[in-house]
Tab-separated table of C-alpha atoms and ligand atoms in Angstrom:
chain	number	residue	atom	x	y	z
B	1	UNK	CA	165.680	-76.043	-172.388
B	2	UNK	CA	165.574	-79.596	-171.082
B	3	UNK	CA	167.327	-82.451	-172.808
B	4	UNK	CA	165.422	-84.840	-175.032
B	5	UNK	CA	165.854	-87.706	-172.556
B	6	UNK	CA	164.598	-85.579	-169.698
B	7	UNK	CA	161.580	-84.467	-171.675
B	8	UNK	CA	160.778	-88.043	-172.769
B	9	UNK	CA	160.875	-89.141	-169.163
B	10	UNK	CA	158.594	-86.281	-168.103
B	11	UNK	CA	155.988	-87.069	-170.752
B	12	UNK	CA	156.022	-90.781	-169.913
B	13	UNK	CA	155.556	-89.975	-166.225
B	14	UNK	CA	152.844	-87.471	-167.042
B	15	UNK	CA	150.976	-90.123	-169.040
B	16	UNK	CA	151.108	-92.497	-166.079
B	17	UNK	CA	149.830	-89.742	-163.793
B	18	UNK	CA	147.060	-88.970	-166.231
B	19	UNK	CA	145.962	-92.620	-166.225
B	20	UNK	CA	145.570	-92.321	-162.438
B	21	UNK	CA	143.647	-89.067	-162.738
B	22	UNK	CA	141.440	-90.544	-165.467
B	23	UNK	CA	140.504	-93.492	-163.208
B	24	UNK	CA	139.207	-90.962	-160.702
B	25	UNK	CA	137.380	-89.091	-163.478
B	26	UNK	CA	135.663	-92.336	-164.519
B	27	UNK	CA	134.535	-93.022	-160.956
B	28	UNK	CA	133.258	-89.430	-160.572
B	29	UNK	CA	131.242	-89.656	-163.789
B	30	UNK	CA	129.712	-92.989	-162.771
B	31	UNK	CA	128.763	-91.541	-159.387
B	32	UNK	CA	127.336	-88.292	-160.828
B	33	UNK	CA	125.252	-90.087	-163.418
B	34	UNK	CA	124.149	-92.483	-160.658
B	35	UNK	CA	122.111	-89.632	-159.168
B	36	UNK	CA	119.290	-90.972	-161.331
B	37	UNK	CA	118.833	-93.889	-158.907
B	38	UNK	CA	117.746	-91.492	-156.171
B	39	UNK	CA	115.557	-89.508	-158.572
B	40	UNK	CA	113.833	-92.717	-159.655
B	41	UNK	CA	113.003	-93.693	-156.093
B	42	UNK	CA	111.500	-90.240	-155.393
B	43	UNK	CA	109.403	-90.487	-158.527
B	44	UNK	CA	108.121	-93.983	-157.745
B	45	UNK	CA	107.420	-93.100	-154.104
B	46	UNK	CA	105.143	-90.300	-155.376
B	47	UNK	CA	102.914	-92.810	-157.133
B	48	UNK	CA	102.985	-95.632	-154.617
B	49	UNK	CA	100.303	-96.393	-152.019
B	50	UNK	CA	101.109	-97.184	-148.367
B	51	UNK	CA	102.238	-100.694	-149.290
B	52	UNK	CA	104.641	-99.322	-151.875
B	53	UNK	CA	102.505	-100.610	-154.741
B	54	UNK	CA	101.770	-98.483	-157.815
B	55	UNK	CA	98.302	-98.926	-159.283
B	56	UNK	CA	98.672	-100.039	-162.884
B	57	UNK	CA	96.156	-97.378	-163.960
B	58	UNK	CA	98.817	-94.811	-163.123
B	59	UNK	CA	101.323	-96.412	-165.447
B	60	UNK	CA	100.970	-93.881	-168.259
B	61	UNK	CA	101.549	-90.998	-165.857
B	62	UNK	CA	104.682	-92.675	-164.533
B	63	UNK	CA	105.838	-93.192	-168.113
B	64	UNK	CA	105.354	-89.511	-168.888
B	65	UNK	CA	107.541	-88.590	-165.931
B	66	UNK	CA	110.334	-90.603	-167.482
B	67	UNK	CA	110.959	-87.585	-169.755
B	68	UNK	CA	112.216	-85.738	-166.697
B	69	UNK	CA	114.372	-88.703	-165.714
B	70	UNK	CA	115.967	-88.788	-169.138
B	71	UNK	CA	116.674	-85.060	-168.893
B	72	UNK	CA	118.406	-85.556	-165.536
B	73	UNK	CA	120.607	-88.322	-166.937
B	74	UNK	CA	121.413	-86.161	-169.962
B	75	UNK	CA	122.301	-83.099	-167.876
B	76	UNK	CA	124.411	-85.066	-165.408
B	77	UNK	CA	126.212	-86.884	-168.233
B	78	UNK	CA	126.852	-83.754	-170.217
B	79	UNK	CA	128.165	-81.941	-167.144
B	80	UNK	CA	130.365	-84.898	-166.154
B	81	UNK	CA	132.042	-85.305	-169.545
B	82	UNK	CA	132.459	-81.543	-170.067
B	83	UNK	CA	134.162	-81.388	-166.691
B	84	UNK	CA	136.487	-84.280	-167.564
B	85	UNK	CA	137.537	-82.494	-170.762
B	86	UNK	CA	137.977	-79.075	-169.121
B	87	UNK	CA	139.858	-80.428	-166.089
B	88	UNK	CA	142.124	-82.499	-168.321
B	89	UNK	CA	142.944	-79.524	-170.547
B	90	UNK	CA	143.828	-77.466	-167.478
B	91	UNK	CA	145.867	-80.251	-165.883
B	92	UNK	CA	147.757	-80.955	-169.129
B	93	UNK	CA	148.616	-77.341	-169.889
B	94	UNK	CA	149.870	-76.741	-166.351
B	95	UNK	CA	152.190	-79.763	-166.644
B	96	UNK	CA	153.412	-78.799	-170.117
B	97	UNK	CA	154.155	-75.227	-169.069
B	98	UNK	CA	156.505	-76.680	-166.456
B	99	UNK	CA	157.960	-79.328	-168.763
B	100	UNK	CA	158.778	-76.855	-171.536
B	101	UNK	CA	159.612	-74.003	-169.215
B	102	UNK	CA	157.502	-71.505	-171.176
B	103	UNK	CA	156.433	-68.194	-169.646
B	104	UNK	CA	152.746	-67.886	-170.510
B	105	UNK	CA	150.368	-65.438	-168.882
B	106	UNK	CA	147.310	-66.641	-166.980
B	107	UNK	CA	145.083	-65.175	-169.698
B	108	UNK	CA	146.937	-66.969	-172.452
B	109	UNK	CA	146.719	-70.251	-170.549
B	110	UNK	CA	142.990	-69.772	-170.011
B	111	UNK	CA	142.351	-69.160	-173.707
B	112	UNK	CA	144.535	-72.123	-174.605
B	113	UNK	CA	142.555	-74.410	-172.312
B	114	UNK	CA	139.267	-73.153	-173.704
B	115	UNK	CA	140.432	-73.870	-177.234
B	116	UNK	CA	141.552	-77.371	-176.311
B	117	UNK	CA	138.260	-78.158	-174.541
B	118	UNK	CA	136.071	-76.727	-177.312
B	119	UNK	CA	137.832	-78.657	-180.029
B	120	UNK	CA	137.535	-81.918	-178.088
B	121	UNK	CA	133.822	-81.376	-177.354
B	122	UNK	CA	133.010	-80.461	-180.947
B	123	UNK	CA	135.065	-83.046	-182.796
B	124	UNK	CA	133.277	-85.730	-184.778
B	125	UNK	CA	134.250	-89.387	-184.497
B	126	UNK	CA	134.663	-91.676	-187.487
B	127	UNK	CA	130.908	-92.325	-187.104
B	128	UNK	CA	130.385	-88.533	-187.475
B	129	UNK	CA	128.936	-88.292	-183.964
B	130	UNK	CA	129.876	-85.604	-181.449
B	131	UNK	CA	130.053	-85.889	-177.677
B	132	UNK	CA	126.579	-84.368	-177.325
B	133	UNK	CA	125.172	-87.061	-179.642
B	134	UNK	CA	126.790	-89.726	-177.467
B	135	UNK	CA	125.281	-88.166	-174.371
B	136	UNK	CA	121.804	-88.261	-175.970
B	137	UNK	CA	122.394	-91.896	-176.891
B	138	UNK	CA	123.472	-92.777	-173.376
B	139	UNK	CA	120.588	-91.028	-171.622
B	140	UNK	CA	117.994	-92.327	-174.101
B	141	UNK	CA	119.310	-95.870	-173.684
B	142	UNK	CA	119.187	-95.669	-169.896
B	143	UNK	CA	115.696	-94.233	-169.977
B	144	UNK	CA	114.520	-97.119	-172.189
B	145	UNK	CA	115.974	-99.700	-169.814
B	146	UNK	CA	114.502	-97.992	-166.749
B	147	UNK	CA	111.114	-97.640	-168.420
B	148	UNK	CA	111.011	-101.330	-169.219
B	149	UNK	CA	111.935	-102.350	-165.667
B	150	UNK	CA	109.356	-100.043	-164.078
B	151	UNK	CA	106.556	-100.927	-166.466
B	152	UNK	CA	106.926	-104.662	-166.051
B	153	UNK	CA	107.269	-104.320	-162.263
B	154	UNK	CA	104.088	-102.253	-161.982
B	155	UNK	CA	102.182	-104.718	-164.141
B	156	UNK	CA	103.379	-107.581	-161.942
B	157	UNK	CA	102.229	-105.734	-158.837
B	158	UNK	CA	105.745	-105.485	-157.390
B	159	UNK	CA	106.477	-102.909	-154.707
B	160	UNK	CA	108.799	-99.942	-155.097
B	161	UNK	CA	111.348	-101.591	-152.806
B	162	UNK	CA	111.385	-104.560	-155.172
B	163	UNK	CA	111.979	-102.204	-158.098
B	164	UNK	CA	114.923	-100.356	-156.547
B	165	UNK	CA	117.502	-103.161	-156.914
B	166	UNK	CA	116.429	-103.583	-160.539
B	167	UNK	CA	116.915	-99.851	-161.140
B	168	UNK	CA	120.340	-100.043	-159.531
B	169	UNK	CA	121.166	-102.892	-161.868
B	170	UNK	CA	120.242	-100.819	-164.927
B	171	UNK	CA	122.764	-98.182	-163.866
B	172	UNK	CA	125.368	-100.892	-163.147
B	173	UNK	CA	124.821	-102.366	-166.601
B	174	UNK	CA	125.404	-98.980	-168.210
B	175	UNK	CA	128.575	-98.119	-166.307
B	176	UNK	CA	130.818	-99.611	-168.989
B	177	UNK	CA	129.431	-97.024	-171.442
B	178	UNK	CA	130.069	-94.194	-168.982
B	179	UNK	CA	133.541	-95.532	-168.318
B	180	UNK	CA	134.321	-95.826	-172.027
B	181	UNK	CA	133.213	-92.254	-172.669
B	182	UNK	CA	135.270	-91.005	-169.711
B	183	UNK	CA	138.364	-92.822	-171.026
B	184	UNK	CA	137.827	-91.678	-174.611
B	185	UNK	CA	137.038	-88.020	-173.886
B	186	UNK	CA	139.655	-87.661	-171.155
B	187	UNK	CA	142.483	-89.184	-173.154
B	188	UNK	CA	141.530	-87.209	-176.260
B	189	UNK	CA	141.690	-84.004	-174.202
B	190	UNK	CA	145.049	-85.130	-172.821
B	191	UNK	CA	146.448	-85.763	-176.318
B	192	UNK	CA	144.921	-82.584	-177.722
B	193	UNK	CA	146.380	-80.628	-174.795
B	194	UNK	CA	149.831	-82.077	-175.363
B	195	UNK	CA	149.688	-81.463	-179.111
B	196	UNK	CA	148.159	-77.983	-178.953
B	197	UNK	CA	150.613	-76.784	-176.322
B	198	UNK	CA	153.423	-78.059	-178.521
B	199	UNK	CA	152.220	-75.911	-181.426
B	200	UNK	CA	151.895	-72.903	-179.127
B	201	UNK	CA	155.373	-73.306	-177.659
B	202	UNK	CA	157.255	-72.821	-180.915
B	203	UNK	CA	160.009	-75.135	-179.700
B	204	UNK	CA	158.385	-78.404	-180.726
B	205	UNK	CA	158.079	-79.059	-184.432
B	206	UNK	CA	157.531	-82.806	-184.317
B	207	UNK	CA	155.797	-85.107	-181.896
B	208	UNK	CA	156.242	-88.797	-181.281
B	209	UNK	CA	153.057	-90.839	-181.118
B	210	UNK	CA	152.986	-93.790	-178.689
B	211	UNK	CA	150.259	-96.421	-178.767
B	212	UNK	CA	148.220	-97.143	-175.665
B	213	UNK	CA	148.737	-100.012	-173.309
B	214	UNK	CA	145.213	-101.299	-173.580
B	215	UNK	CA	146.369	-104.908	-173.235
B	216	UNK	CA	143.805	-106.140	-175.761
B	217	UNK	CA	144.670	-109.338	-177.590
B	218	UNK	CA	143.764	-107.646	-180.867
B	219	UNK	CA	145.760	-104.482	-180.152
B	220	UNK	CA	147.577	-104.881	-183.481
B	221	UNK	CA	144.256	-104.165	-185.182
B	222	UNK	CA	143.854	-100.828	-183.403
B	223	UNK	CA	144.335	-97.583	-185.263
B	224	UNK	CA	146.923	-96.425	-182.704
B	225	UNK	CA	149.088	-99.467	-183.425
B	226	UNK	CA	148.919	-98.628	-187.098
B	227	UNK	CA	149.841	-94.966	-186.505
B	228	UNK	CA	152.860	-95.820	-184.357
B	229	UNK	CA	154.305	-97.685	-187.310
B	230	UNK	CA	153.620	-95.038	-189.919
B	231	UNK	CA	156.227	-92.651	-191.220
B	232	UNK	CA	154.396	-89.815	-192.958
B	233	UNK	CA	157.203	-87.310	-193.160
B	234	UNK	CA	160.351	-89.411	-193.509
B	235	UNK	CA	161.206	-88.423	-189.922
B	236	UNK	CA	160.843	-91.933	-188.548
B	237	UNK	CA	158.010	-94.227	-187.451
B	238	UNK	CA	155.330	-92.567	-185.343
B	239	UNK	CA	156.608	-89.022	-185.942
B	240	UNK	CA	153.825	-86.522	-186.664
B	241	UNK	CA	153.186	-82.804	-186.682
B	242	UNK	CA	151.397	-81.480	-183.580
B	243	UNK	CA	148.625	-80.297	-185.902
B	244	UNK	CA	147.820	-83.777	-187.268
B	245	UNK	CA	144.246	-84.541	-186.183
B	246	UNK	CA	144.643	-88.259	-186.902
B	247	UNK	CA	146.661	-88.831	-183.728
B	248	UNK	CA	144.196	-87.117	-181.383
B	249	UNK	CA	141.494	-89.758	-181.141
B	250	UNK	CA	142.506	-92.946	-182.952
B	251	UNK	CA	139.646	-95.086	-181.589
B	252	UNK	CA	137.254	-95.290	-178.611
B	253	UNK	CA	138.908	-96.192	-175.283
B	254	UNK	CA	142.359	-95.325	-176.671
B	255	UNK	CA	145.099	-94.479	-174.160
B	256	UNK	CA	147.818	-93.592	-176.660
B	257	UNK	CA	149.907	-90.516	-175.914
B	258	UNK	CA	152.129	-87.932	-177.535
B	259	UNK	CA	155.647	-86.891	-176.581
B	260	UNK	CA	157.831	-84.142	-177.969
B	261	UNK	CA	160.743	-84.295	-180.332
B	262	UNK	CA	162.862	-81.249	-179.643
B	263	UNK	CA	164.068	-79.282	-182.607
B	264	UNK	CA	167.637	-79.566	-181.399
B	265	UNK	CA	167.673	-83.136	-182.696
B	266	UNK	CA	167.540	-81.703	-186.191
B	267	UNK	CA	170.037	-78.888	-185.737
T	301	ZN	ZN1	144.747	-97.214	-178.941
């Protein structure tokens, strides 16, 4: 068994490494969901004449095709965020297995990762929404924006090449939502992975909750700041059980993390 100091250092390092991995996950999600830009140009090219102009009498047919566009955004989003959650669960468990020095079989690890991913995907936020609801919101919102841009461009007699930069801008304007979801889902999977593996290990009875380093001026208003200062069990501030759901997803965009308090401290 490692010492408490060693383990603390490992978890802090792991959290830093996860922040780096999550940055890449955000960029991947933005790129994957950006596939819609190409799909939109194919669709518009289908309706355009040789000058790249779409006859306004075809507008309702173009609008009907936007159903397909929304479906593409929804599928790409859903796939991207599922992948972030699954990859994070896998990454976290692999690191924790090393940190705790547990001897788990490949099958056990696989089932563990599935459980972590499923619980993250199915959880409900304080607004009672699940990830799939957020994905529907995101894709519906993007479709609305794209529809508006295309409709007004066709009515104004603009060419497809004039529409493309506007379509790109719609995606750019939505990237903060994609980024926020990637941060929220990824970090929740990271915390859930840390907490769930702790319960499975049998050697970690308590965990220490650390607030994120979001750098917001109003950080003291965040739920994670509140939790760090709470002492539910008389074990000290920020000490929780690995099974406490409250520490898994304190608020959107939260980068808080969980470290382990080894039982030996209480022996
Ligand atoms: Zn936070």
